[in-house]
XYZ file of C-alpha atoms in Angstrom:
390
model
C -24.581 6.988 -1.788
C -22.652 4.191 -3.490
C -19.382 3.140 -1.871
C -16.575 1.889 -4.118
C -14.121 -0.747 -2.912
C -10.475 0.143 -3.457
C -8.849 -3.122 -4.565
C -5.333 -4.364 -4.060
C -5.537 -6.682 -7.062
C -2.706 -7.474 -9.457
C -4.436 -5.418 -12.159
C -4.732 -2.407 -9.847
C -1.128 -2.702 -8.687
C 0.131 -2.991 -12.268
C -1.856 0.065 -13.352
C -4.102 1.980 -10.923
C -4.665 4.830 -13.359
C -7.705 3.429 -15.260
C -9.624 3.285 -11.956
C -8.501 6.773 -11.031
C -9.535 8.004 -14.483
C -13.059 6.582 -14.042
C -13.372 8.154 -10.604
C -12.050 11.494 -11.836
C -14.601 11.524 -14.664
C -17.642 10.153 -12.811
C -17.128 10.656 -9.061
C -14.263 13.101 -8.363
C -15.118 13.037 -4.649
C -15.971 9.402 -4.009
C -16.679 7.472 -0.818
C -14.604 4.264 -0.820
C -13.908 1.267 1.362
C -10.173 0.854 1.850
C -8.501 -2.576 1.799
C -8.588 -2.689 5.620
C -12.349 -2.017 5.583
C -12.112 1.599 6.765
C -14.226 4.232 4.984
C -12.645 7.233 3.276
C -13.210 9.787 0.554
C -10.957 9.816 -2.523
C -10.489 13.140 -4.333
C -9.031 12.776 -7.830
C -9.316 15.986 -9.904
C -6.269 18.240 -10.131
C -8.092 21.490 -9.318
C -9.772 19.970 -6.257
C -6.634 18.242 -4.953
C -4.497 21.364 -5.341
C -7.073 23.554 -3.608
C -7.616 21.127 -0.743
C -3.889 20.631 -0.114
C -3.822 24.280 0.958
C -7.258 24.423 2.631
C -6.897 25.043 6.401
C -10.247 23.301 7.004
C -8.537 19.979 6.224
C -6.462 18.982 9.239
C -3.627 16.435 9.400
C -4.046 16.152 13.180
C -5.583 12.738 13.912
C -7.470 14.156 16.892
C -9.766 15.850 14.372
C -10.775 12.503 12.874
C -13.853 10.506 13.860
C -11.805 7.422 14.761
C -12.484 5.419 11.587
C -8.957 5.864 10.182
C -6.770 2.788 10.796
C -3.439 4.050 9.540
C -0.001 3.042 10.716
C 0.357 3.405 14.482
C 3.444 5.026 15.993
C 4.431 5.680 19.615
C 4.014 9.314 20.731
C 7.769 9.942 20.598
C 7.744 9.231 16.830
C 4.367 10.786 16.060
C 5.105 14.432 16.929
C 6.257 15.349 13.445
C 5.281 17.819 10.735
C 2.982 15.340 8.974
C 0.662 15.234 11.989
C 0.606 18.919 12.918
C -1.460 21.901 11.847
C -0.478 25.540 12.310
C 0.573 27.104 14.624
C 2.601 24.100 15.901
C 3.479 23.146 12.324
C 4.627 26.702 11.575
C 6.848 26.819 14.651
C 8.548 23.488 14.002
C 8.962 24.028 10.263
C 10.651 27.364 10.980
C 13.095 25.676 13.335
C 13.778 22.818 10.916
C 14.325 25.256 8.041
C 17.204 26.828 9.980
C 19.020 23.495 9.860
C 17.763 22.118 6.529
C 19.423 24.821 4.449
C 19.988 24.881 0.664
C 23.735 24.971 1.334
C 23.604 21.822 3.461
C 21.601 20.015 0.769
C 23.768 21.221 -2.103
C 26.928 20.171 -0.259
C 25.708 16.565 -0.467
C 25.931 16.539 -4.283
C 29.540 15.251 -4.573
C 28.886 12.527 -2.000
C 25.667 11.438 -3.795
C 27.580 11.196 -7.069
C 30.396 9.248 -5.423
C 27.919 6.792 -3.889
C 26.001 6.323 -7.149
C 29.227 5.575 -9.021
C 30.422 3.130 -6.373
C 27.140 1.197 -6.432
C 27.219 0.953 -10.217
C 30.918 -0.015 -10.182
C 29.940 -3.006 -8.043
C 27.580 -4.381 -10.725
C 29.186 -3.080 -13.911
C 31.179 -6.234 -14.606
C 28.230 -8.577 -14.176
C 26.344 -7.662 -17.309
C 23.117 -7.567 -15.321
C 21.743 -6.097 -12.082
C 18.676 -5.886 -9.896
C 18.394 -2.134 -9.583
C 16.094 -1.901 -6.557
C 18.343 -4.111 -4.419
C 21.673 -3.002 -5.874
C 21.080 0.707 -6.493
C 17.709 2.370 -5.764
C 17.659 0.910 -2.223
C 21.165 1.567 -0.893
C 21.643 5.005 -2.506
C 18.954 6.880 -0.474
C 20.070 5.153 2.733
C 23.578 6.507 2.206
C 22.328 9.995 1.314
C 19.949 10.486 4.239
C 22.474 8.905 6.603
C 25.145 11.348 5.428
C 22.722 14.236 5.907
C 21.679 13.223 9.407
C 25.054 11.916 10.550
C 24.202 8.218 10.930
C 27.468 6.238 11.337
C 28.484 4.001 8.433
C 28.372 0.872 10.605
C 24.655 1.372 11.399
C 23.304 1.977 7.905
C 22.660 -1.585 6.819
C 20.739 -2.210 10.034
C 18.580 0.839 9.450
C 17.603 -0.334 5.989
C 16.539 -3.747 7.304
C 14.485 -2.095 10.088
C 12.706 0.150 7.594
C 11.943 -2.752 5.264
C 10.505 -4.753 8.187
C 8.327 -1.810 9.191
C 6.936 -1.174 5.701
C 6.778 -4.761 4.406
C 6.833 -7.156 7.392
C 7.413 -10.839 6.607
C 4.246 -12.839 6.026
C 3.092 -14.587 9.168
C 4.982 -12.238 11.492
C 2.477 -9.560 12.494
C 4.708 -8.252 15.256
C 7.660 -7.553 12.938
C 6.566 -3.978 12.149
C 6.064 -3.103 15.820
C 9.464 -4.559 16.717
C 11.094 -2.533 13.946
C 9.425 0.674 15.140
C 10.618 0.007 18.690
C 14.161 -0.679 17.511
C 14.263 2.489 15.394
C 12.932 4.548 18.301
C 15.597 3.246 20.684
C 18.333 3.763 18.095
C 17.312 7.354 17.350
C 17.153 8.209 21.054
C 20.729 6.954 21.498
C 21.900 8.736 18.340
C 20.426 12.060 19.448
C 22.061 11.688 22.854
C 25.405 11.093 21.136
C 24.948 14.165 18.914
C 24.033 16.298 21.914
C 27.222 15.373 23.749
C 29.438 15.453 20.643
C 27.950 17.698 17.909
C 29.116 17.356 14.307
C 28.446 19.102 10.990
C 25.222 17.212 10.271
C 21.491 17.879 10.281
C 20.731 16.210 13.620
C 23.327 18.310 15.395
C 21.919 21.421 13.702
C 18.352 20.496 14.721
C 19.461 20.075 18.345
C 21.032 23.548 18.242
C 18.196 25.285 16.328
C 16.247 27.837 18.355
C 13.982 30.815 17.719
C 13.685 33.465 20.464
C 14.694 30.816 22.975
C 12.249 28.241 21.602
C 13.704 24.931 20.520
C 12.544 21.439 19.574
C 11.414 19.147 22.386
C 12.916 15.678 22.716
C 9.842 14.028 21.171
C 9.830 16.573 18.333
C 13.514 15.891 17.630
C 13.040 12.118 17.672
C 9.915 12.321 15.491
C 11.636 14.573 12.964
C 14.643 12.283 12.769
C 12.301 9.351 12.184
C 10.336 11.228 9.516
C 13.480 12.292 7.657
C 14.975 8.807 7.771
C 11.768 7.077 6.765
C 10.528 9.489 4.090
C 14.026 10.179 2.780
C 14.526 6.464 2.254
C 11.141 5.022 1.299
C 9.918 7.636 -1.193
C 13.270 8.046 -2.906
C 13.732 4.285 -3.396
C 10.381 4.168 -5.165
C 11.016 7.317 -7.224
C 14.360 6.028 -8.529
C 13.031 2.545 -9.292
C 9.798 3.613 -10.990
C 11.577 6.404 -12.847
C 14.113 4.007 -14.361
C 11.376 1.471 -15.145
C 9.264 4.138 -16.884
C 12.198 5.122 -19.086
C 13.196 1.530 -19.839
C 9.729 0.350 -20.848
C 9.539 3.314 -23.237
C 13.024 2.650 -24.683
C 14.017 6.163 -23.626
C 17.726 5.354 -23.202
C 20.100 6.966 -24.000
C 18.897 10.185 -22.352
C 19.646 13.689 -23.553
C 21.737 15.185 -20.698
C 20.297 18.623 -21.469
C 16.828 17.300 -20.634
C 17.749 15.501 -17.418
C 16.109 18.003 -15.061
C 12.874 18.189 -17.042
C 12.851 14.391 -17.434
C 13.050 13.907 -13.665
C 10.254 16.436 -13.165
C 8.064 14.592 -15.664
C 8.803 11.221 -14.056
C 7.742 12.645 -10.690
C 4.447 13.730 -12.247
C 3.899 10.486 -14.122
C 4.640 8.014 -11.291
C 4.684 9.730 -7.867
C 6.158 7.474 -5.167
C 3.268 8.375 -2.818
C 0.232 8.677 -5.126
C -2.163 8.999 -2.178
C -1.008 11.718 0.199
C -1.355 11.725 3.958
C -4.950 11.557 5.204
C -6.826 14.743 6.063
C -9.794 15.317 8.377
C -12.311 18.135 7.752
C -12.771 20.335 10.810
C -16.261 21.206 9.516
C -18.632 19.835 6.905
C -17.023 20.694 3.582
C -18.235 20.578 -0.025
C -15.893 18.863 -2.466
C -16.820 18.520 -6.142
C -20.514 19.002 -5.320
C -20.530 16.458 -2.473
C -20.681 17.340 1.232
C -18.056 15.470 3.255
C -18.924 15.429 6.973
C -16.624 16.754 9.658
C -14.092 14.202 10.948
C -14.275 11.763 8.043
C -11.083 10.653 6.280
C -10.170 12.437 3.044
C -7.436 11.034 0.802
C -6.090 13.375 -1.865
C -4.903 11.304 -4.821
C -2.010 13.243 -6.367
C -1.388 10.269 -8.678
C -4.824 10.862 -10.219
C -4.481 14.659 -10.146
C -1.132 14.472 -11.949
C -2.865 12.570 -14.783
C -5.822 14.967 -15.100
C -6.090 16.035 -18.773
C -7.539 19.371 -17.646
C -4.124 20.161 -16.156
C -1.787 18.079 -18.350
C -2.676 17.386 -22.006
C -1.946 13.773 -23.032
C -1.295 12.944 -19.358
C -0.490 9.261 -19.940
C 2.488 10.161 -22.104
C 5.944 11.010 -20.753
C 6.801 14.432 -22.159
C 9.838 16.133 -20.581
C 9.557 19.900 -20.616
C 5.765 20.042 -20.383
C 4.186 23.007 -18.602
C 2.164 22.800 -15.419
C 3.059 22.121 -11.786
C 2.654 18.547 -10.566
C 1.538 17.868 -6.995
C 3.948 15.084 -6.088
C 5.631 17.229 -3.416
C 2.307 18.656 -2.253
C 1.153 22.263 -2.129
C 0.611 24.825 0.592
C 2.038 24.759 4.124
C 2.798 21.024 3.954
C 4.860 21.271 0.745
C 7.729 18.802 1.083
C 10.661 20.406 2.889
C 13.052 17.882 1.319
C 11.954 18.450 -2.302
C 15.310 20.067 -3.300
C 17.219 17.065 -1.928
C 14.894 14.614 -3.714
C 15.422 16.389 -7.032
C 19.208 16.327 -6.654
C 19.149 12.616 -5.751
C 16.927 11.704 -8.686
C 18.919 13.725 -11.206
C 22.154 12.085 -10.089
C 20.670 8.582 -9.717
C 18.927 8.497 -13.088
C 21.503 10.583 -14.938
C 24.412 8.405 -13.799
C 22.701 5.180 -14.906
C 21.801 6.716 -18.258
C 25.338 7.987 -18.840
C 27.108 4.779 -17.856
C 24.702 2.250 -19.370
C 23.000 3.908 -22.353
C 22.090 0.477 -23.813
C 20.554 -0.879 -20.598
C 17.337 -2.869 -21.101
C 14.755 -4.679 -18.978
C 15.760 -8.291 -18.332
C 12.104 -9.441 -18.192
C 8.945 -8.332 -20.012
C 7.497 -5.151 -18.486
C 4.337 -7.015 -17.502
C 6.319 -9.390 -15.275
C 7.775 -6.633 -13.097
C 6.035 -6.777 -9.712
C 4.763 -3.825 -7.680
C 4.587 -3.512 -3.916
C 1.082 -4.350 -2.594
C -0.025 -0.864 -1.553
C -2.452 1.797 -2.777
C -0.632 4.546 -0.853
C 2.858 4.024 -2.269
C 3.966 3.173 -5.789
C 7.157 1.144 -5.854
C 8.726 -1.889 -7.461
C 9.623 -5.087 -5.654
C 12.555 -5.598 -8.037
C 13.901 -4.186 -11.305
C 16.061 -6.746 -13.176
C 18.045 -5.295 -16.097
C 20.772 -6.179 -18.545
C 23.391 -3.440 -18.586
C 24.337 -3.622 -22.227
């Protein structure tokens, strides 16, 4: 069987979708060599990806892998989270988290998100130009997830620098990511201890108190969940805001129709998901995918970015069409559907809607082809987004 190399070339980073289209049409379950040399299977058709996201034979528990996966390594105290657990452990923890992560708690953040978005835009409004990843898409999610979890104001800038070092360590400093992980771990342990002794009206305090028939989260489960919420709530939302604004700007879609804001955000999530390749899965038995048998324990990567552009599910998939029918897979499907999807939608509606309302004549400050993307096949995010505010 032919193995395809997954490149991290400038052409791929600028536009990975032609490659995904070829794979979807010719090899919808394809064995690939990842940039780090590890083997994996990419699955690219919508019907297959949606089915497999809910298939219990695909495990997220790394102990079910054959050892070839070389993903990001975390200490055990940060690894015991929902992304690495199958039922019944996943079911138990998600039930406990759901008690604390309530719709009311999320909805109550709306005024604070709006206030933060306005303050960030106030800071650049008089300049005539801005770099929207640095000035807006980056700091907004940090403030939101910190408000939700109860991270003190004084610590928020530090957290953002730790996360950036973990995801994109400086060239020549291989130990930077490990140092950042260690620092985050120590910080979260101290923060949880503080919340335990002095509870507040925040998600961490609620997670500490959550229990079901006497069962409650262990210390490692609490620390891992806090890490997951901080990391995912920051990283994915930064990318979604930045790529969403870039998609609209390069299509001259400003000013936006306020009545279409919700459907526009939904379409942007389909068109450019911030995590186009979802978390790795490991078959617990030999499994047939698109006519190909994938052996037990091998790494399977479900490409929601390719599935979301499948013309069998979305006619004219490379066009941005707010209000289209069909359910995108950006937040997943099945038992691992993103618990924070309601919060992400609120953040994106406020973030994109506020920019569109305040700067309806905003334009890109450089040609679209000169905008640089982060060097990753698993995430889809901009390095910077320079604009003139009009």
